[in-house]
Amino acid sequence: MMIKTIDLVKVFRTDEIETVALNKVNFVVKDGEFVSIMGPSGCGKSTLLNILGLLDNPTGGEFYLYGNEVSKYSEKKRTNLRKGNIGFVFQSFNLIDELNVYENVELPLLYLKISSSERKKKVMDVLDRMQIAHRRKHFPQQLSGGQQQRVAISRAVVTKPKLILADEPTGNLDSANGEEVMNLLTELNNEGTTIIMVTHSAIDAEKAHRIVQLFDGHIITENIKNQKF
Ligand code: ADP
Ligand code: MG
């Protein structure tokens, strides 16, 4: 089992205001699954994704990653576990403006202290695959939205992570570019990468094996699209 949460809770406290973002989420994801998460704005989708991706800790409940209870890990421990194992794709691309395409994609490999010849091979392989290699010396603002998202996906997959978390990856794209991004995610899933994707698009959500509906911090329904799992 890749992911299992038991009664996962996340409460944000700022001054006197308390927000219960997640209220007892029970969620299981198997290796190789592709799961879509849908739900209204503010229902806790990004919060859940951030916790599953070890960017943040829950405030209650249990979170098992490959059988290890990771919910109380320190930030340092979370970062170490995340590196190379989990790739993120966001709606806003999150590329570094001062770095060119090649350098943006190389970044996760630098954190892993991979040798320069090995880095070059891995970066060029993924840029070729994402059909963006010819733009490797360009900077993010010189690219279209679709190209920027391809670079962001390249960066997310360059370490060959087992898990990709995508938070509204097509949210800022027109339909043609969005479709291309969905095709890339589906391809990666077909090669064995587990994908958890938040989306507002019912059409994109249908590409997954399963659609999970979140409402007010908890899962209300699960709709199985594909009997593989
Ligand atoms: P969604 O992604 O489904 O739109 P979020 O997970 O971003 O929703 O947010 C869920 C709830 O938690 C919202 O009410 C939001 O305002 C609140 N929230 C999210 N992040 C924080 C934070 N860092 N501090 C305080 N409240 C937050
Ligand atoms: Mg969100």
Coordinates of N, CA and C and ligand atoms in Angstrom, one line a residue:
M1 N 0.8 -1.2 0.0 CA 0.0 0.0 0.0 C 0.9 1.2 0.0
M2 N 0.7 2.1 -1.0 CA 1.5 3.3 -1.0 C 1.1 4.3 0.0
I3 N -0.2 4.6 0.1 CA -0.7 5.6 1.0 C -1.9 5.1 1.7
K4 N -1.9 5.4 3.0 CA -3.1 5.1 3.8 C -3.2 6.2 4.9
T5 N -4.4 6.8 4.9 CA -4.6 7.8 6.0 C -5.8 7.3 6.9
I6 N -5.7 7.5 8.2 CA -6.8 7.1 9.1 C -7.2 8.4 9.8
D7 N -8.4 8.8 9.6 CA -9.0 9.9 10.3 C -8.1 11.2 10.3
L8 N -7.5 11.4 9.1 CA -6.6 12.5 9.0 C -7.3 13.9 9.2
V9 N -6.6 14.7 10.1 CA -7.2 16.0 10.4 C -6.1 17.1 10.2
K10 N -6.6 18.2 9.7 CA -5.7 19.4 9.6 C -6.4 20.6 10.1
V11 N -6.0 21.2 11.1 CA -6.6 22.4 11.6 C -5.5 23.5 11.5
F12 N -5.9 24.6 10.8 CA -5.0 25.8 10.7 C -5.4 26.8 11.8
R13 N -4.5 27.3 12.6 CA -4.8 28.3 13.6 C -4.0 29.6 13.2
T14 N -4.8 30.6 13.0 CA -4.1 31.9 12.8 C -4.9 32.9 13.7
D15 N -4.2 33.5 14.7 CA -4.8 34.4 15.7 C -5.9 33.7 16.4
E16 N -7.1 34.3 16.3 CA -8.2 33.6 17.0 C -9.0 32.6 16.0
I17 N -8.6 32.7 14.8 CA -9.4 31.9 13.8 C -8.8 30.5 13.7
E18 N -9.8 29.6 13.7 CA -9.4 28.2 13.6 C -10.1 27.6 12.3
T19 N -9.4 27.0 11.4 CA -10.0 26.5 10.2 C -9.7 25.0 10.2
V20 N -10.8 24.2 10.2 CA -10.7 22.7 10.0 C -10.6 22.4 8.5
A21 N -9.4 22.3 8.0 CA -9.3 22.1 6.5 C -9.6 20.6 6.2
L22 N -9.1 19.7 7.0 CA -9.4 18.3 6.8 C -10.0 17.7 8.1
N23 N -11.1 17.0 7.9 CA -11.9 16.5 9.0 C -12.1 15.0 8.9
K24 N -11.1 14.2 9.4 CA -11.2 12.8 9.3 C -11.2 12.2 7.9
V25 N -10.1 12.4 7.2 CA -10.0 11.8 5.9 C -9.5 10.4 5.9
N26 N -10.2 9.4 5.4 CA -9.7 8.1 5.3 C -9.5 7.8 3.8
F27 N -8.2 7.6 3.4 CA -7.9 7.6 2.0 C -6.8 6.5 1.8
V28 N -7.0 5.7 0.8 CA -6.0 4.6 0.5 C -5.7 4.7 -1.0
V29 N -4.4 4.7 -1.3 CA -4.0 4.7 -2.7 C -3.0 3.6 -2.9
K30 N -3.2 2.7 -3.9 CA -2.3 1.6 -4.2 C -1.3 2.0 -5.2
D31 N -0.2 1.3 -5.1 CA 0.9 1.5 -6.1 C 0.4 1.5 -7.5
G32 N 0.7 2.5 -8.3 CA 0.3 2.4 -9.7 C -1.1 3.0 -10.0
E33 N -1.8 3.4 -9.0 CA -3.1 4.0 -9.2 C -3.1 5.4 -9.8
F34 N -4.1 5.8 -10.4 CA -4.3 7.2 -10.8 C -5.7 7.6 -10.2
V35 N -5.6 8.6 -9.2 CA -6.8 9.0 -8.5 C -7.0 10.5 -8.8
S36 N -8.2 10.8 -9.1 CA -8.6 12.2 -9.2 C -9.3 12.7 -7.9
I37 N -9.0 13.9 -7.5 CA -9.8 14.5 -6.3 C -10.5 15.7 -6.8
M38 N -11.8 15.7 -6.5 CA -12.7 16.8 -6.9 C -13.4 17.4 -5.7
G39 N -13.9 18.6 -5.8 CA -14.6 19.2 -4.7 C -14.6 20.7 -4.8
P40 N -15.5 21.3 -4.2 CA -15.6 22.8 -4.3 C -14.4 23.5 -3.7
S41 N -14.2 24.7 -4.1 CA -13.1 25.6 -3.6 C -13.1 25.6 -2.1
G42 N -12.0 25.4 -1.4 CA -11.9 25.6 0.0 C -12.2 24.3 0.8
C43 N -12.5 23.2 0.1 CA -12.9 22.0 0.8 C -11.7 21.1 1.3
G44 N -10.5 21.6 1.0 CA -9.3 20.9 1.6 C -8.5 20.1 0.6
K45 N -8.7 20.2 -0.7 CA -8.0 19.4 -1.7 C -6.5 19.7 -1.7
S46 N -6.1 21.0 -1.7 CA -4.7 21.3 -1.7 C -4.0 20.9 -0.4
T47 N -4.7 21.1 0.7 CA -4.2 20.7 2.0 C -3.9 19.2 2.0
L48 N -4.9 18.4 1.5 CA -4.7 17.0 1.5 C -3.4 16.6 0.6
L49 N -3.4 17.2 -0.5 CA -2.2 16.9 -1.4 C -0.9 17.3 -0.8
N50 N -0.9 18.5 -0.2 CA 0.4 18.9 0.5 C 0.8 18.0 1.6
I51 N -0.1 17.5 2.3 CA 0.2 16.5 3.4 C 0.7 15.2 2.8
L52 N 0.0 14.7 1.8 CA 0.4 13.4 1.1 C 1.7 13.6 0.5
G53 N 2.1 14.8 0.1 CA 3.4 15.0 -0.6 C 4.4 15.4 0.4
L54 N 4.2 15.3 1.7 CA 5.1 15.6 2.8 C 5.6 17.1 2.8
L55 N 4.8 18.0 2.3 CA 5.1 19.4 2.4 C 4.6 20.0 3.7
D56 N 3.7 19.2 4.3 CA 3.1 19.7 5.6 C 2.7 18.5 6.4
N57 N 2.5 18.7 7.7 CA 2.1 17.6 8.6 C 0.6 17.8 8.9
P58 N -0.1 16.7 9.1 CA -1.5 16.8 9.7 C -1.4 17.2 11.1
T59 N -2.5 17.6 11.7 CA -2.6 17.9 13.1 C -3.2 16.8 13.9
G60 N -3.8 15.8 13.2 CA -4.4 14.7 13.8 C -4.5 13.5 12.9
G61 N -4.7 12.3 13.4 CA -4.9 11.1 12.6 C -3.6 10.5 12.2
E62 N -3.6 9.5 11.4 CA -2.4 8.8 11.0 C -2.2 8.8 9.5
F63 N -1.0 8.8 9.1 CA -0.6 8.9 7.7 C 0.5 7.9 7.5
Y64 N 0.2 6.8 6.7 CA 1.2 5.8 6.4 C 1.7 5.9 5.0
L65 N 3.0 6.0 4.8 CA 3.6 5.9 3.5 C 4.4 4.7 3.4
Y66 N 4.0 3.7 2.5 CA 4.6 2.4 2.5 C 4.8 1.8 3.9
G67 N 3.7 1.9 4.7 CA 3.7 1.3 6.0 C 4.4 2.1 7.1
N68 N 5.1 3.1 6.8 CA 5.7 3.9 7.8 C 4.8 5.1 8.2
E69 N 4.6 5.3 9.5 CA 3.8 6.4 10.0 C 4.6 7.6 9.9
V70 N 4.3 8.5 9.0 CA 5.1 9.7 8.7 C 4.5 11.0 9.2
S71 N 3.3 10.9 9.9 CA 2.6 12.2 10.2 C 3.3 13.1 11.1
K72 N 4.3 12.6 11.9 CA 4.9 13.5 12.9 C 6.4 13.7 12.6
Y73 N 6.7 13.4 11.3 CA 8.1 13.6 10.9 C 8.5 15.1 11.0
S74 N 9.7 15.4 11.3 CA 10.2 16.8 11.3 C 10.3 17.2 9.8
E75 N 10.4 18.5 9.6 CA 10.5 19.1 8.3 C 11.7 18.5 7.6
K76 N 12.8 18.4 8.3 CA 14.0 17.9 7.7 C 13.8 16.4 7.2
K77 N 13.2 15.6 8.0 CA 12.9 14.2 7.7 C 12.0 14.1 6.5
R78 N 11.0 15.0 6.5 CA 10.0 15.0 5.4 C 10.7 15.3 4.1
T79 N 11.6 16.4 4.1 CA 12.3 16.8 2.9 C 13.1 15.7 2.4
N80 N 13.9 15.0 3.3 CA 14.7 13.9 2.8 C 13.9 12.8 2.2
L81 N 12.8 12.5 2.7 CA 12.0 11.4 2.2 C 11.3 11.8 0.9
R82 N 11.0 13.1 0.7 CA 10.4 13.6 -0.5 C 11.3 13.6 -1.7
K83 N 12.6 14.0 -1.4 CA 13.5 14.2 -2.5 C 13.6 13.0 -3.4
G84 N 13.4 13.1 -4.6 CA 13.5 12.0 -5.6 C 12.4 11.1 -5.6
N85 N 11.5 11.1 -4.5 CA 10.5 10.1 -4.5 C 9.1 10.6 -4.9
I86 N 8.9 12.0 -4.7 CA 7.6 12.6 -5.0 C 7.8 13.8 -5.9
G87 N 7.0 13.8 -6.9 CA 7.1 15.0 -7.9 C 5.8 15.8 -7.8
F88 N 5.9 17.1 -7.8 CA 4.8 18.0 -7.7 C 4.6 18.7 -9.0
V89 N 3.3 18.8 -9.4 CA 2.9 19.7 -10.6 C 1.8 20.6 -10.1
F90 N 2.0 21.9 -10.2 CA 1.0 22.9 -9.7 C 0.3 23.6 -10.9
Q91 N -0.8 24.2 -10.6 CA -1.5 25.0 -11.6 C -0.7 26.1 -12.1
S92 N 0.1 26.7 -11.1 CA 0.8 27.9 -11.5 C 2.3 27.7 -11.9
F93 N 2.6 26.4 -12.3 CA 3.8 26.0 -12.9 C 5.0 26.1 -11.9
N94 N 5.1 27.2 -11.1 CA 6.1 27.3 -10.1 C 7.5 27.2 -10.6
L95 N 7.8 27.7 -11.8 CA 9.2 27.6 -12.3 C 10.0 28.8 -11.8
I96 N 11.3 28.7 -11.8 CA 12.1 29.8 -11.3 C 12.5 30.7 -12.5
D97 N 12.0 31.9 -12.4 CA 12.2 32.8 -13.6 C 13.6 33.1 -14.0
E98 N 14.5 33.1 -13.0 CA 15.9 33.4 -13.2 C 16.7 32.2 -13.9
L99 N 16.1 31.0 -13.8 CA 16.8 29.9 -14.4 C 16.1 29.5 -15.7
N100 N 17.0 29.1 -16.7 CA 16.4 28.6 -18.0 C 15.7 27.2 -17.8
V101 N 15.2 26.8 -18.9 CA 14.4 25.5 -18.9 C 15.3 24.4 -18.4
Y102 N 16.5 24.3 -18.9 CA 17.4 23.2 -18.6 C 17.7 23.3 -17.0
E103 N 18.0 24.5 -16.6 CA 18.4 24.7 -15.2 C 17.2 24.4 -14.2
N104 N 16.0 24.8 -14.6 CA 14.8 24.5 -13.8 C 14.7 22.9 -13.6
V105 N 14.8 22.2 -14.7 CA 14.6 20.8 -14.7 C 15.8 20.1 -13.9
E106 N 17.0 20.7 -14.0 CA 18.1 20.1 -13.4 C 18.1 20.2 -11.8
L107 N 17.3 21.2 -11.3 CA 17.3 21.5 -9.9 C 17.1 20.3 -9.0
P108 N 16.1 19.4 -9.2 CA 16.0 18.3 -8.2 C 17.2 17.4 -8.2
L109 N 17.9 17.3 -9.3 CA 19.0 16.4 -9.4 C 20.2 17.0 -8.7
L110 N 20.3 18.4 -8.6 CA 21.3 19.0 -7.9 C 21.1 18.7 -6.4
Y111 N 19.9 18.8 -5.9 CA 19.6 18.5 -4.5 C 20.0 17.1 -4.2
L112 N 19.9 16.2 -5.2 CA 20.2 14.8 -4.9 C 21.7 14.5 -5.1
K113 N 22.5 15.6 -5.4 CA 23.9 15.5 -5.6 C 24.3 14.4 -6.6
I114 N 23.7 14.5 -7.7 CA 24.0 13.6 -8.8 C 25.1 14.2 -9.7
S115 N 26.0 13.4 -10.2 CA 27.1 13.9 -10.9 C 26.7 14.7 -12.2
S116 N 27.5 15.6 -12.7 CA 27.1 16.5 -13.8 C 26.8 15.7 -15.1
S117 N 27.6 14.7 -15.4 CA 27.4 14.0 -16.6 C 26.0 13.2 -16.5
E118 N 25.8 12.6 -15.4 CA 24.5 11.9 -15.1 C 23.3 12.9 -15.2
R119 N 23.5 14.1 -14.6 CA 22.5 15.1 -14.6 C 22.1 15.5 -16.1
K120 N 23.2 15.7 -16.9 CA 22.9 16.1 -18.2 C 22.1 15.1 -19.0
K121 N 22.5 13.8 -18.8 CA 21.8 12.8 -19.5 C 20.3 12.7 -19.1
K122 N 20.1 12.8 -17.8 CA 18.7 12.7 -17.3 C 17.9 13.9 -17.7
V123 N 18.5 15.1 -17.7 CA 17.7 16.3 -18.1 C 17.4 16.2 -19.6
M124 N 18.4 15.9 -20.4 CA 18.1 15.9 -21.8 C 17.1 14.8 -22.2
D125 N 17.2 13.6 -21.5 CA 16.2 12.5 -21.8 C 14.8 13.0 -21.5
V126 N 14.6 13.7 -20.4 CA 13.2 14.1 -20.1 C 12.8 15.2 -21.0
L127 N 13.7 16.2 -21.3 CA 13.3 17.3 -22.2 C 12.9 16.8 -23.6
D128 N 13.7 15.8 -24.0 CA 13.4 15.2 -25.3 C 12.0 14.5 -25.3
R129 N 11.8 13.8 -24.2 CA 10.5 13.1 -24.1 C 9.3 14.1 -24.0
M130 N 9.5 15.2 -23.4 CA 8.4 16.2 -23.2 C 8.4 17.1 -24.4
Q131 N 9.3 16.9 -25.4 CA 9.3 17.7 -26.6 C 9.5 19.2 -26.4
I132 N 10.5 19.4 -25.5 CA 10.8 20.8 -25.1 C 12.3 21.1 -25.2
A133 N 13.1 20.1 -25.6 CA 14.5 20.2 -25.6 C 15.0 21.4 -26.4
H134 N 14.3 21.7 -27.5 CA 14.8 22.8 -28.4 C 14.6 24.1 -27.6
R135 N 13.9 24.2 -26.5 CA 13.7 25.4 -25.8 C 14.5 25.4 -24.5
R136 N 15.5 24.5 -24.4 CA 16.2 24.4 -23.1 C 16.9 25.7 -22.6
K137 N 17.3 26.6 -23.5 CA 18.0 27.8 -23.1 C 17.1 28.9 -22.9
H138 N 15.8 28.7 -23.1 CA 14.8 29.8 -22.9 C 14.5 29.9 -21.4
F139 N 14.0 31.1 -21.1 CA 13.5 31.3 -19.7 C 12.0 31.2 -19.6
P140 N 11.5 30.8 -18.4 CA 10.0 30.5 -18.3 C 9.1 31.6 -19.0
Q141 N 9.4 32.9 -18.8 CA 8.5 33.9 -19.4 C 8.6 34.0 -20.9
Q142 N 9.5 33.3 -21.5 CA 9.6 33.2 -23.0 C 8.8 32.1 -23.5
L143 N 8.1 31.3 -22.7 CA 7.4 30.1 -23.1 C 5.9 30.3 -23.0
S144 N 5.1 29.6 -23.7 CA 3.7 29.6 -23.6 C 3.3 28.8 -22.3
G145 N 2.1 29.0 -21.9 CA 1.6 28.3 -20.7 C 1.8 26.8 -20.8
G146 N 1.4 26.2 -22.0 CA 1.5 24.8 -22.2 C 3.0 24.3 -22.1
Q147 N 3.9 25.1 -22.7 CA 5.3 24.8 -22.6 C 5.8 24.9 -21.2
Q148 N 5.4 25.9 -20.5 CA 5.8 26.0 -19.1 C 5.4 24.8 -18.2
Q149 N 4.1 24.4 -18.5 CA 3.7 23.2 -17.7 C 4.4 21.9 -18.1
R150 N 4.8 21.8 -19.4 CA 5.7 20.7 -19.8 C 7.0 20.7 -19.1
V151 N 7.6 21.9 -18.9 CA 8.8 22.1 -18.2 C 8.6 21.7 -16.7
A152 N 7.5 22.1 -16.1 CA 7.2 21.8 -14.7 C 7.0 20.3 -14.6
I153 N 6.4 19.6 -15.5 CA 6.2 18.2 -15.5 C 7.6 17.5 -15.6
S154 N 8.4 18.1 -16.5 CA 9.8 17.5 -16.7 C 10.5 17.6 -15.4
R155 N 10.4 18.7 -14.7 CA 11.1 18.8 -13.4 C 10.6 17.8 -12.4
A156 N 9.2 17.6 -12.4 CA 8.6 16.7 -11.5 C 9.1 15.3 -11.7
V157 N 9.3 14.9 -13.0 CA 9.6 13.5 -13.3 C 11.1 13.2 -13.5
V158 N 11.9 14.2 -13.5 CA 13.3 13.9 -13.9 C 14.0 13.0 -12.9
T159 N 13.6 12.9 -11.7 CA 14.1 11.9 -10.7 C 13.4 10.6 -10.7
K160 N 12.5 10.4 -11.7 CA 11.7 9.2 -11.8 C 11.0 8.9 -10.4
P161 N 10.2 9.8 -9.9 CA 9.5 9.5 -8.7 C 8.4 8.5 -8.8
K162 N 8.2 7.8 -7.7 CA 7.1 6.8 -7.7 C 5.7 7.4 -7.7
L163 N 5.7 8.6 -7.1 CA 4.4 9.3 -6.9 C 4.5 10.7 -7.5
I164 N 3.4 11.1 -8.2 CA 3.3 12.4 -8.7 C 2.0 13.0 -8.2
L165 N 2.1 14.2 -7.6 CA 0.9 14.9 -7.0 C 0.7 16.1 -7.9
A166 N -0.5 16.2 -8.5 CA -0.7 17.3 -9.4 C -1.9 18.1 -8.9
D167 N -1.7 19.4 -8.6 CA -2.8 20.3 -8.1 C -3.3 21.2 -9.2
E168 N -4.4 20.8 -9.8 CA -5.1 21.5 -10.9 C -4.1 21.8 -12.0
P169 N -3.4 20.7 -12.5 CA -2.3 20.9 -13.5 C -2.8 21.5 -14.8
T170 N -4.1 21.5 -15.1 CA -4.5 22.0 -16.4 C -5.3 23.3 -16.2
G171 N -5.3 23.8 -14.9 CA -6.2 24.9 -14.5 C -5.9 26.2 -15.3
N172 N -4.6 26.4 -15.7 CA -4.2 27.6 -16.4 C -4.0 27.4 -17.8
L173 N -4.5 26.3 -18.4 CA -4.2 26.0 -19.8 C -5.4 26.0 -20.6
D174 N -5.2 26.3 -21.9 CA -6.4 26.1 -22.8 C -6.6 24.7 -23.1
S175 N -7.7 24.3 -23.8 CA -8.1 22.9 -23.8 C -7.0 22.0 -24.5
A176 N -6.4 22.6 -25.6 CA -5.4 21.7 -26.3 C -4.2 21.4 -25.5
N177 N -3.7 22.5 -24.8 CA -2.5 22.2 -23.9 C -2.9 21.4 -22.7
G178 N -4.1 21.6 -22.2 CA -4.6 20.8 -21.1 C -4.7 19.3 -21.4
E179 N -5.1 19.1 -22.6 CA -5.2 17.7 -23.1 C -3.9 17.0 -23.2
E180 N -2.9 17.8 -23.7 CA -1.6 17.3 -23.8 C -1.0 17.0 -22.5
V181 N -1.2 17.8 -21.5 CA -0.7 17.6 -20.1 C -1.4 16.3 -19.6
M182 N -2.7 16.2 -19.8 CA -3.4 15.0 -19.4 C -2.8 13.7 -20.0
N183 N -2.5 13.8 -21.3 CA -1.9 12.7 -22.0 C -0.5 12.3 -21.4
L184 N 0.3 13.3 -21.1 CA 1.6 13.0 -20.4 C 1.4 12.3 -19.1
L185 N 0.4 12.8 -18.3 CA 0.2 12.2 -17.0 C -0.3 10.8 -17.1
T186 N -1.2 10.5 -18.1 CA -1.7 9.2 -18.4 C -0.6 8.2 -18.8
E187 N 0.3 8.8 -19.6 CA 1.5 8.0 -20.1 C 2.4 7.6 -18.9
L188 N 2.6 8.5 -18.1 CA 3.5 8.3 -16.9 C 2.8 7.2 -16.0
N189 N 1.5 7.3 -15.9 CA 0.8 6.4 -15.1 C 0.8 5.0 -15.7
N190 N 0.7 4.9 -17.0 CA 0.8 3.6 -17.7 C 2.2 3.0 -17.5
E191 N 3.2 3.8 -17.3 CA 4.5 3.3 -17.0 C 4.7 2.9 -15.5
G192 N 3.7 3.1 -14.7 CA 3.8 2.6 -13.3 C 3.8 3.7 -12.3
T193 N 3.9 5.0 -12.7 CA 3.9 6.1 -11.7 C 2.5 6.2 -11.1
T194 N 2.4 6.3 -9.8 CA 1.2 6.6 -9.1 C 0.9 8.1 -9.2
I195 N -0.4 8.4 -9.5 CA -0.7 9.8 -9.7 C -1.9 10.2 -8.9
I196 N -1.8 11.3 -8.1 CA -3.0 11.8 -7.4 C -3.2 13.2 -7.9
M197 N -4.3 13.5 -8.5 CA -4.5 14.8 -9.2 C -5.8 15.5 -8.7
V198 N -5.6 16.7 -8.3 CA -6.8 17.6 -8.0 C -7.2 18.3 -9.3
T199 N -8.5 18.2 -9.5 CA -9.0 18.9 -10.7 C -10.4 19.4 -10.6
H200 N -10.7 20.5 -11.3 CA -12.1 21.0 -11.4 C -12.7 20.5 -12.7
S201 N -11.9 19.8 -13.6 CA -12.5 19.4 -14.8 C -13.0 18.0 -14.8
A202 N -14.3 17.8 -15.0 CA -14.8 16.4 -15.0 C -14.2 15.6 -16.1
I203 N -13.9 16.2 -17.2 CA -13.3 15.5 -18.3 C -11.9 15.0 -17.9
D204 N -11.1 15.8 -17.3 CA -9.8 15.4 -16.9 C -9.9 14.3 -15.8
A205 N -10.8 14.5 -14.9 CA -11.0 13.6 -13.8 C -11.3 12.1 -14.3
E206 N -12.0 12.1 -15.4 CA -12.4 10.8 -15.9 C -11.2 10.0 -16.4
K207 N -10.0 10.6 -16.6 CA -8.8 9.9 -17.1 C -8.3 9.0 -16.0
A208 N -8.7 9.2 -14.7 CA -8.2 8.4 -13.6 C -8.9 7.1 -13.5
H209 N -8.4 6.2 -12.6 CA -9.0 5.0 -12.3 C -10.2 5.2 -11.3
R210 N -10.1 6.3 -10.6 CA -11.0 6.5 -9.5 C -11.2 8.0 -9.2
I211 N -12.4 8.5 -8.9 CA -12.6 9.9 -8.6 C -13.1 9.9 -7.1
V212 N -12.4 10.8 -6.4 CA -12.8 10.9 -5.0 C -13.3 12.3 -4.8
Q213 N -14.5 12.4 -4.2 CA -15.2 13.7 -4.0 C -14.9 14.2 -2.5
L214 N -14.3 15.3 -2.4 CA -14.1 15.9 -1.1 C -15.1 17.0 -0.9
F215 N -15.6 17.1 0.4 CA -16.5 18.2 0.7 C -16.3 18.5 2.2
D216 N -16.1 19.8 2.4 CA -16.0 20.3 3.8 C -14.9 19.4 4.6
G217 N -13.8 19.1 4.0 CA -12.7 18.5 4.7 C -12.8 16.9 4.8
H218 N -13.9 16.3 4.2 CA -13.8 14.9 4.2 C -14.3 14.3 2.9
I219 N -14.0 13.0 2.7 CA -14.4 12.3 1.5 C -15.9 11.9 1.6
I220 N -16.7 12.4 0.5 CA -18.1 12.0 0.6 C -18.4 10.8 -0.4
T221 N -17.7 10.7 -1.5 CA -18.0 9.6 -2.4 C -16.7 9.2 -3.1
E222 N -16.7 7.9 -3.5 CA -15.6 7.4 -4.4 C -16.3 6.7 -5.5
N223 N -15.9 7.1 -6.7 CA -16.5 6.6 -7.9 C -15.4 5.8 -8.7
I224 N -15.5 4.5 -8.8 CA -14.5 3.7 -9.4 C -14.8 3.7 -10.9
K225 N -13.8 4.1 -11.7 CA -14.0 4.2 -13.2 C -13.4 3.0 -13.9
N226 N -12.5 2.4 -13.2 CA -11.7 1.4 -13.9 C -11.4 0.2 -12.9
Q227 N -11.7 -1.0 -13.3 CA -11.7 -2.1 -12.4 C -10.3 -2.7 -12.1
K228 N -9.3 -2.0 -12.7 CA -7.9 -2.5 -12.6 C -7.5 -2.6 -11.1
F229 N -8.0 -1.7 -10.3 CA -7.6 -1.7 -8.9 C -8.7 -2.1 -7.9
Ligands
ADP1 P1 -9.0 23.7 -1.8 O1 -7.6 23.4 -2.4 O2 -9.9 22.6 -1.8 O3 -9.6 24.9 -2.5 P2 -7.5 24.3 0.6 O4 -7.0 23.0 1.0 O5 -6.5 25.2 -0.1 O6 -8.8 24.1 -0.3 O7 -8.0 25.0 1.9 C1 -8.9 24.4 2.8 C2 -9.3 25.4 3.9 O8 -8.1 25.6 4.7 C3 -9.7 26.7 3.4 O9 -10.7 27.2 4.3 C4 -8.5 27.6 3.5 O10 -8.8 28.9 3.7 C5 -7.8 27.0 4.7 N1 -6.3 27.1 4.6 C6 -5.5 26.5 3.7 N2 -4.2 26.8 3.9 C7 -4.2 27.6 5.0 C8 -3.2 28.2 5.8 N3 -1.9 28.0 5.5 N4 -3.5 28.9 6.9 C9 -4.8 29.0 7.2 N5 -5.8 28.5 6.6 C10 -5.6 27.8 5.5
MG2 MG -6.5 24.2 -4.0

